[in-house]
DNA sequence: CACATCTGATTGACACGTCAATCATGCACC
DNA sequence: GGTGCATGATTGACGTGTCAATCAGATGTG
């Protein structure tokens, strides 16, 4: 038992490390491939896509900054920087918020909505080709189970 | 058959998208957690760690820039920028290469070697805690199989 | 009302990553 | 031995991400 607890706290074995590296590198490569396709086909970054998706689904195609930040899971300051750049490309617009003059509303422009529409289908197709179709239905279920296991281990902070 | 080919080219279902998002977000969260631990414990970024690891394992703790780039799997320019920053912190040093005056050699400093040594054990322990110990041995094998499947789908360019 | 404090959001500084351009050396061929 | 191209590496510009500081408007308490 002391053996077990000790073993569990030691460094991974070579096999375990290989699997770990395979996992993390594959995930990154997958992300990179999808990002590059998205960029080629739509001149959007993954960040742009997330923001446009959230706004597309929002009532009146507009959200308070903080709601948008929650929707995409970003920190405020990250969103603020990104929004500034997207505003420059006229994908979104910033309005003052009538009910709270501290707040700002982010509004999807027509151009932004159009950009999202044309990006969406090829992007989803790429997800299917590169992820879903690469795995058997059984493997997909396994993926779900072990991402759940990893998430559970991750959520207790630190 | 037309049905099948069509279905396979369409957008993912809601279930499939959920699994996809879970996968990609978990991988990112895992990376982020490991990066933040590494930074707290050692004041190193993941990039720093990769570079130091490669140099630690190299003959004479030194590598030509291009060999180092291959070892860590980076583009030259990315390595060049990173190396400049690491040189500022005296983790590595750049020497001129005697056999080819175009080339540069990157050398691990004593300080860099020390930084890597103290980062390594806690980092590997974190990998064990957050990844390996979160999964059953059977799940680890599944992970290996499906990262292989994803990689295979990824390697044919585009 | 006055003041402190909380909160929504932005900013600046800096690390990181990619792409295209550049620069210097090596090398092959006439 | 010059000319031209290939190669090793760096640079600059710019998008992206984090952290700490800041700012302005909201709010509660005397």
Short mmCIF file of C-alpha atoms (C1' of nucleotides) in Angstrom, two decimals:
data_model
loop_
_atom_site.label_atom_id
_atom_site.label_comp_id
_atom_site.label_asym_id
_atom_site.label_seq_id
_atom_site.Cartn_x
_atom_site.Cartn_y
_atom_site.Cartn_z
CA UNK A 1 0.00 0.00 0.00
CA UNK A 2 2.78 2.44 0.79
CA UNK A 3 4.15 1.14 -2.48
CA UNK A 4 0.98 2.02 -4.30
CA UNK A 5 0.63 5.51 -2.92
CA UNK A 6 4.25 6.13 -3.70
CA UNK A 7 4.05 4.79 -7.19
CA UNK A 8 1.06 6.96 -7.88
CA UNK A 9 3.00 10.08 -6.97
CA UNK A 10 6.03 9.35 -9.04
CA UNK A 11 6.86 10.42 -12.54
CA UNK A 12 4.99 8.82 -15.41
CA UNK A 13 6.58 5.83 -17.12
CA UNK A 14 7.89 6.09 -20.66
CA UNK A 15 4.70 4.49 -21.99
CA UNK A 16 2.49 6.85 -20.07
CA UNK A 17 4.48 9.82 -21.27
CA UNK A 18 4.19 8.66 -24.85
CA UNK A 19 0.43 8.46 -24.56
CA UNK A 20 0.30 11.82 -22.86
CA UNK A 21 2.36 13.49 -25.53
CA UNK A 22 0.34 11.83 -28.26
CA UNK A 23 -2.84 13.13 -26.74
CA UNK A 24 -1.77 16.69 -26.21
CA UNK A 25 0.02 17.02 -29.51
CA UNK A 26 -2.87 15.54 -31.45
CA UNK A 27 -5.31 17.90 -29.82
CA UNK A 28 -3.09 20.83 -30.70
CA UNK A 29 -2.57 19.65 -34.26
CA UNK A 30 -6.31 19.22 -34.67
CA UNK A 31 -6.91 22.72 -33.42
CA UNK A 32 -4.25 24.10 -35.69
CA UNK A 33 -5.67 22.34 -38.73
CA UNK A 34 -9.17 23.59 -38.05
CA UNK A 35 -7.90 27.10 -37.44
CA UNK A 36 -6.00 27.14 -40.68
CA UNK A 37 -8.97 25.85 -42.67
CA UNK A 38 -11.23 28.39 -41.06
CA UNK A 39 -8.81 31.13 -41.92
CA UNK A 40 -8.40 30.03 -45.53
CA UNK A 41 -12.10 29.66 -46.13
CA UNK A 42 -13.42 32.61 -44.17
CA UNK A 43 -10.60 34.88 -43.02
CA UNK A 44 -11.81 34.35 -39.47
CA UNK A 45 -9.81 33.25 -36.45
CA UNK A 46 -11.24 30.71 -34.01
CA UNK A 47 -11.77 33.58 -31.61
CA UNK A 48 -13.72 35.53 -34.21
CA UNK A 49 -15.82 32.45 -34.84
CA UNK A 50 -16.69 31.96 -31.18
CA UNK A 51 -17.71 35.58 -30.80
CA UNK A 52 -19.80 35.57 -33.96
CA UNK A 53 -21.47 32.30 -32.93
CA UNK A 54 -22.44 33.66 -29.54
CA UNK A 55 -23.81 36.87 -31.03
CA UNK A 56 -25.70 35.01 -33.75
CA UNK A 57 -27.56 33.02 -31.14
CA UNK A 58 -28.28 36.05 -28.95
CA UNK A 59 -31.54 37.94 -28.82
CA UNK A 60 -31.36 40.83 -31.24
CA UNK A 61 -27.85 39.74 -32.18
CA UNK A 62 -26.49 41.76 -29.29
CA UNK A 63 -25.05 41.03 -25.86
CA UNK A 64 -23.63 42.96 -22.95
CA UNK A 65 -19.87 42.62 -22.86
CA UNK A 66 -19.97 40.58 -19.69
CA UNK A 67 -22.62 38.22 -21.05
CA UNK A 68 -20.58 37.73 -24.18
CA UNK A 69 -17.52 37.02 -22.07
CA UNK A 70 -19.45 34.33 -20.20
CA UNK A 71 -20.85 32.90 -23.41
CA UNK A 72 -17.43 32.35 -24.94
CA UNK A 73 -15.71 31.63 -21.63
CA UNK A 74 -13.14 34.40 -21.81
CA UNK A 75 -11.78 36.93 -19.39
CA UNK A 76 -13.04 40.45 -19.81
CA UNK A 77 -9.78 41.88 -20.91
CA UNK A 78 -9.26 39.23 -23.53
CA UNK A 79 -12.70 39.94 -24.90
CA UNK A 80 -12.09 43.66 -24.83
CA UNK A 81 -8.95 43.35 -26.92
CA UNK A 82 -10.59 40.97 -29.35
CA UNK A 83 -13.67 43.11 -29.73
CA UNK A 84 -11.57 46.14 -30.54
CA UNK A 85 -9.88 44.27 -33.39
CA UNK A 86 -13.18 42.86 -34.66
CA UNK A 87 -14.72 46.30 -34.59
CA UNK A 88 -11.93 47.49 -36.85
CA UNK A 89 -12.98 44.87 -39.38
CA UNK A 90 -16.62 45.82 -38.93
CA UNK A 91 -17.67 42.34 -37.86
CA UNK A 92 -19.26 43.81 -34.75
CA UNK A 93 -20.11 47.22 -33.36
CA UNK A 94 -20.09 48.62 -29.83
CA UNK A 95 -23.11 50.50 -28.58
CA UNK A 96 -23.49 52.27 -25.27
CA UNK A 97 -25.86 50.45 -23.00
CA UNK A 98 -28.96 52.46 -22.22
CA UNK A 99 -29.67 50.93 -18.81
CA UNK A 100 -26.16 51.08 -17.35
CA UNK A 101 -23.80 53.66 -18.67
CA UNK A 102 -20.77 51.69 -17.51
CA UNK A 103 -21.76 48.86 -19.76
CA UNK A 104 -21.32 48.35 -23.45
CA UNK A 105 -23.31 46.25 -25.84
CA UNK A 106 -21.68 44.30 -28.58
CA UNK A 107 -23.80 44.10 -31.70
CA UNK A 108 -23.40 41.81 -34.68
CA UNK A 109 -23.19 43.79 -37.91
CA UNK A 110 -24.75 42.54 -41.14
CA UNK A 111 -21.29 41.97 -42.45
CA UNK A 112 -20.44 39.92 -39.35
CA UNK A 113 -23.59 37.86 -39.67
CA UNK A 114 -22.79 37.19 -43.29
CA UNK A 115 -19.22 36.21 -42.47
CA UNK A 116 -20.43 33.81 -39.80
CA UNK A 117 -22.98 32.21 -42.10
CA UNK A 118 -20.44 31.48 -44.77
CA UNK A 119 -17.88 30.23 -42.27
CA UNK A 120 -20.19 27.96 -40.35
CA UNK A 121 -20.98 25.17 -42.79
CA UNK A 122 -17.42 24.50 -43.95
CA UNK A 123 -16.20 24.69 -40.39
CA UNK A 124 -18.71 22.14 -39.14
CA UNK A 125 -17.88 19.94 -42.09
CA UNK A 126 -14.23 20.12 -41.13
CA UNK A 127 -15.07 19.09 -37.58
CA UNK A 128 -16.87 16.11 -38.97
CA UNK A 129 -14.10 15.10 -41.33
CA UNK A 130 -11.21 15.55 -38.95
CA UNK A 131 -12.76 14.41 -35.71
CA UNK A 132 -16.08 12.63 -35.90
CA UNK A 133 -15.49 10.60 -39.03
CA UNK A 134 -12.02 9.62 -37.79
CA UNK A 135 -13.56 7.75 -34.87
CA UNK A 136 -15.97 4.85 -34.61
CA UNK A 137 -19.24 5.47 -32.77
CA UNK A 138 -17.88 3.41 -29.90
CA UNK A 139 -14.75 5.51 -29.77
CA UNK A 140 -16.83 8.67 -29.70
CA UNK A 141 -18.54 7.38 -26.57
CA UNK A 142 -15.19 6.54 -25.03
CA UNK A 143 -14.02 10.06 -25.76
CA UNK A 144 -16.99 11.46 -23.95
CA UNK A 145 -16.33 9.30 -20.91
CA UNK A 146 -12.71 10.14 -20.56
CA UNK A 147 -13.07 13.85 -21.20
CA UNK A 148 -15.59 13.72 -18.38
CA UNK A 149 -13.02 11.97 -16.19
CA UNK A 150 -10.35 14.52 -17.06
CA UNK A 151 -12.70 17.43 -16.49
CA UNK A 152 -13.66 16.09 -13.10
CA UNK A 153 -10.02 15.91 -12.09
CA UNK A 154 -9.50 19.41 -13.40
CA UNK A 155 -12.34 21.28 -11.78
CA UNK A 156 -11.10 21.25 -8.17
CA UNK A 157 -8.82 24.26 -8.44
CA UNK A 158 -5.12 23.56 -8.46
CA UNK B 1 -25.66 4.70 -50.35
CA UNK B 2 -26.25 8.22 -51.54
CA UNK B 3 -27.82 8.63 -48.14
CA UNK B 4 -24.70 7.43 -46.40
CA UNK B 5 -22.25 9.54 -48.32
CA UNK B 6 -24.47 12.54 -47.84
CA UNK B 7 -24.92 12.00 -44.15
CA UNK B 8 -21.21 11.70 -43.69
CA UNK B 9 -20.65 15.09 -45.28
CA UNK B 10 -23.23 16.95 -43.32
CA UNK B 11 -22.85 18.94 -40.15
CA UNK B 12 -22.33 17.06 -36.92
CA UNK B 13 -25.37 16.30 -34.80
CA UNK B 14 -25.90 18.02 -31.48
CA UNK B 15 -24.51 14.98 -29.64
CA UNK B 16 -21.45 14.85 -31.82
CA UNK B 17 -20.85 18.56 -31.34
CA UNK B 18 -21.14 18.20 -27.59
CA UNK B 19 -18.50 15.49 -27.56
CA UNK B 20 -16.29 17.51 -29.85
CA UNK B 21 -16.51 20.59 -27.70
CA UNK B 22 -15.91 18.57 -24.57
CA UNK B 23 -12.82 17.08 -26.07
CA UNK B 24 -11.26 20.25 -27.35
CA UNK B 25 -12.13 22.33 -24.31
CA UNK B 26 -10.83 19.69 -21.92
CA UNK B 27 -7.56 19.44 -23.77
CA UNK B 28 -7.19 23.20 -23.64
CA UNK B 29 -8.09 23.37 -19.97
CA UNK B 30 -5.58 20.65 -19.21
CA UNK B 31 -2.88 22.52 -21.06
CA UNK B 32 -3.77 25.73 -19.29
CA UNK B 33 -3.66 24.10 -15.89
CA UNK B 34 -0.30 22.51 -16.51
CA UNK B 35 1.07 25.77 -17.87
CA UNK B 36 -0.09 27.69 -14.86
CA UNK B 37 1.40 25.15 -12.44
CA UNK B 38 4.66 25.18 -14.32
CA UNK B 39 4.75 28.92 -14.17
CA UNK B 40 3.98 29.09 -10.47
CA UNK B 41 6.51 26.47 -9.53
CA UNK B 42 9.32 27.32 -11.90
CA UNK B 43 8.67 30.63 -13.67
CA UNK B 44 8.95 28.76 -16.95
CA UNK B 45 6.51 28.72 -19.86
CA UNK B 46 5.71 25.46 -21.64
CA UNK B 47 7.84 26.70 -24.51
CA UNK B 48 10.76 27.31 -22.19
CA UNK B 49 10.32 23.82 -20.81
CA UNK B 50 10.37 22.18 -24.24
CA UNK B 51 13.52 24.01 -25.23
CA UNK B 52 15.29 23.22 -21.97
CA UNK B 53 14.26 19.58 -22.22
CA UNK B 54 15.64 19.23 -25.73
CA UNK B 55 18.91 20.91 -24.77
CA UNK B 56 19.25 18.84 -21.60
CA UNK B 57 19.12 15.67 -23.64
CA UNK B 58 21.51 16.93 -26.30
CA UNK B 59 25.20 16.07 -26.54
CA UNK B 60 27.17 18.74 -24.76
CA UNK B 61 23.88 20.47 -23.89
CA UNK B 62 24.02 22.28 -27.21
CA UNK B 63 22.21 22.06 -30.54
CA UNK B 64 22.26 23.82 -33.86
CA UNK B 65 19.23 26.07 -34.18
CA UNK B 66 17.71 23.91 -36.87
CA UNK B 67 18.20 20.71 -34.88
CA UNK B 68 16.59 22.34 -31.89
CA UNK B 69 13.71 23.47 -34.06
CA UNK B 70 13.19 19.89 -35.21
CA UNK B 71 13.49 18.54 -31.68
CA UNK B 72 10.73 20.74 -30.35
CA UNK B 73 8.75 20.72 -33.59
CA UNK B 74 8.71 24.46 -34.14
CA UNK B 75 9.22 26.74 -37.10
CA UNK B 76 12.53 28.49 -37.28
CA UNK B 77 11.17 31.92 -36.73
CA UNK B 78 9.20 30.87 -33.71
CA UNK B 79 12.31 29.34 -32.22
CA UNK B 80 14.33 32.42 -33.05
CA UNK B 81 11.93 34.71 -31.20
CA UNK B 82 11.73 32.38 -28.24
CA UNK B 83 15.47 31.93 -28.04
CA UNK B 84 15.97 35.67 -27.97
CA UNK B 85 13.67 35.97 -24.97
CA UNK B 86 15.28 33.03 -23.20
CA UNK B 87 18.72 34.46 -23.81
CA UNK B 88 17.59 37.62 -22.05
CA UNK B 89 16.83 35.53 -18.98
CA UNK B 90 20.11 33.69 -19.33
CA UNK B 91 18.50 30.27 -19.62
CA UNK B 92 20.43 29.66 -22.82
CA UNK B 93 23.23 31.28 -24.77
CA UNK B 94 23.90 31.61 -28.50
CA UNK B 95 27.29 30.68 -29.87
CA UNK B 96 28.51 31.04 -33.42
CA UNK B 97 28.88 27.69 -35.08
CA UNK B 98 32.47 26.91 -36.00
CA UNK B 99 31.74 24.64 -38.96
CA UNK B 100 29.13 26.79 -40.71
CA UNK B 101 29.19 30.50 -40.14
CA UNK B 102 25.57 30.83 -41.17
CA UNK B 103 24.56 28.63 -38.30
CA UNK B 104 24.16 29.30 -34.63
CA UNK B 105 24.41 26.95 -31.72
CA UNK B 106 22.11 27.19 -28.76
CA UNK B 107 23.78 26.25 -25.51
CA UNK B 108 22.16 25.45 -22.19
CA UNK B 109 23.57 27.63 -19.42
CA UNK B 110 24.11 26.31 -15.89
CA UNK B 111 21.26 28.48 -14.79
CA UNK B 112 19.06 26.99 -17.49
CA UNK B 113 20.03 23.45 -16.53
CA UNK B 114 19.24 24.20 -12.91
CA UNK B 115 15.88 25.73 -13.83
CA UNK B 116 14.99 22.68 -15.87
CA UNK B 117 15.98 20.27 -13.12
CA UNK B 118 13.79 21.96 -10.55
CA UNK B 119 10.88 22.28 -12.97
CA UNK B 120 10.95 18.75 -14.23
CA UNK B 121 9.83 16.66 -11.27
CA UNK B 122 6.85 18.79 -10.27
CA UNK B 123 5.82 19.06 -13.89
CA UNK B 124 5.87 15.32 -14.45
CA UNK B 125 4.01 14.83 -11.21
CA UNK B 126 1.34 17.23 -12.46
CA UNK B 127 1.03 15.25 -15.68
CA UNK B 128 0.46 12.16 -13.62
CA UNK B 129 -2.08 13.75 -11.31
CA UNK B 130 -4.09 15.55 -13.94
CA UNK B 131 -3.95 13.08 -16.80
CA UNK B 132 -2.67 9.61 -16.03
CA UNK B 133 -4.23 9.13 -12.63
CA UNK B 134 -7.53 10.51 -13.90
CA UNK B 135 -7.87 7.56 -16.29
CA UNK B 136 -8.04 3.82 -15.83
CA UNK B 137 -5.32 1.74 -17.51
CA UNK B 138 -7.91 0.61 -20.03
CA UNK B 139 -8.84 4.19 -20.79
CA UNK B 140 -5.20 5.08 -21.30
CA UNK B 141 -5.02 2.41 -24.00
CA UNK B 142 -8.17 3.74 -25.60
CA UNK B 143 -6.63 7.20 -25.63
CA UNK B 144 -3.63 5.88 -27.45
CA UNK B 145 -5.78 4.19 -30.08
CA UNK B 146 -7.95 7.13 -30.83
CA UNK B 147 -5.17 9.70 -30.88
CA UNK B 148 -3.57 7.40 -33.43
CA UNK B 149 -6.81 7.43 -35.43
CA UNK B 150 -7.03 11.21 -35.27
CA UNK B 151 -3.39 11.65 -36.20
CA UNK B 152 -3.81 9.39 -39.19
CA UNK B 153 -6.70 11.49 -40.42
CA UNK B 154 -4.67 14.62 -39.82
CA UNK B 155 -1.41 13.76 -41.56
CA UNK B 156 -2.63 13.85 -45.16
CA UNK B 157 -2.29 17.60 -45.65
CA UNK B 158 -5.55 19.48 -45.78
"C1'" DC C 1 -25.73 64.98 -0.09
"C1'" DA C 2 -20.79 63.05 0.49
"C1'" DC C 3 -17.97 59.60 0.61
"C1'" DA C 4 -16.23 55.03 0.10
"C1'" DT C 5 -16.55 51.08 -2.31
"C1'" DC C 6 -18.05 47.87 -5.81
"C1'" DT C 7 -18.45 46.69 -10.56
"C1'" DG C 8 -18.28 46.79 -15.88
"C1'" DA C 9 -15.11 47.57 -19.00
"C1'" DT C 10 -10.80 49.35 -21.10
"C1'" DT C 11 -5.84 50.03 -21.33
"C1'" DG C 12 -0.77 49.22 -21.34
"C1'" DA C 13 2.95 46.28 -21.02
"C1'" DC C 14 4.67 42.35 -22.27
"C1'" DA C 15 4.96 37.15 -23.75
"C1'" DC C 16 3.78 34.27 -27.53
"C1'" DG C 17 2.87 32.73 -32.63
"C1'" DT C 18 2.68 33.22 -37.76
"C1'" DC C 19 3.86 35.07 -42.06
"C1'" DA C 20 6.59 37.38 -45.32
"C1'" DA C 21 10.83 39.73 -46.08
"C1'" DT C 22 15.60 39.97 -45.38
"C1'" DC C 23 20.51 38.87 -44.71
"C1'" DA C 24 24.61 36.36 -44.79
"C1'" DT C 25 27.07 32.33 -45.81
"C1'" DG C 26 27.75 28.07 -48.46
"C1'" DC C 27 28.07 25.94 -52.82
"C1'" DA C 28 27.61 24.51 -57.73
"C1'" DC C 29 28.52 25.62 -62.22
"C1'" DC C 30 30.40 28.16 -65.98
"C1'" DG D 1 37.21 32.92 -59.35
"C1'" DG D 2 32.89 35.21 -60.16
"C1'" DT D 3 27.72 34.66 -60.56
"C1'" DG D 4 23.53 32.86 -58.94
"C1'" DC D 5 20.85 30.07 -56.25
"C1'" DA D 6 20.09 27.31 -51.97
"C1'" DT D 7 20.13 27.31 -47.05
"C1'" DG D 8 20.47 28.75 -41.86
"C1'" DA D 9 18.80 32.05 -39.29
"C1'" DT D 10 16.93 36.65 -37.91
"C1'" DT D 11 13.74 40.50 -38.21
"C1'" DG D 12 9.43 43.30 -38.41
"C1'" DA D 13 4.67 43.60 -38.49
"C1'" DC D 14 0.81 42.20 -36.61
"C1'" DG D 15 -2.82 39.10 -34.25
"C1'" DT D 16 -3.44 36.87 -29.92
"C1'" DG D 17 -3.38 36.10 -24.60
"C1'" DT D 18 -2.46 37.32 -19.59
"C1'" DC D 19 -1.82 40.26 -15.79
"C1'" DA D 20 -2.06 44.40 -13.26
"C1'" DA D 21 -3.55 49.09 -13.28
"C1'" DT D 22 -6.98 52.29 -14.35
"C1'" DC D 23 -11.34 54.63 -15.21
"C1'" DA D 24 -16.05 55.79 -15.05
"C1'" DG D 25 -20.48 55.01 -13.55
"C1'" DA D 26 -23.46 52.57 -9.81
"C1'" DT D 27 -24.59 51.93 -5.10
"C1'" DG D 28 -24.86 51.77 -0.12
"C1'" DT D 29 -24.16 54.17 4.30
"C1'" DG D 30 -23.33 58.07 7.41
#
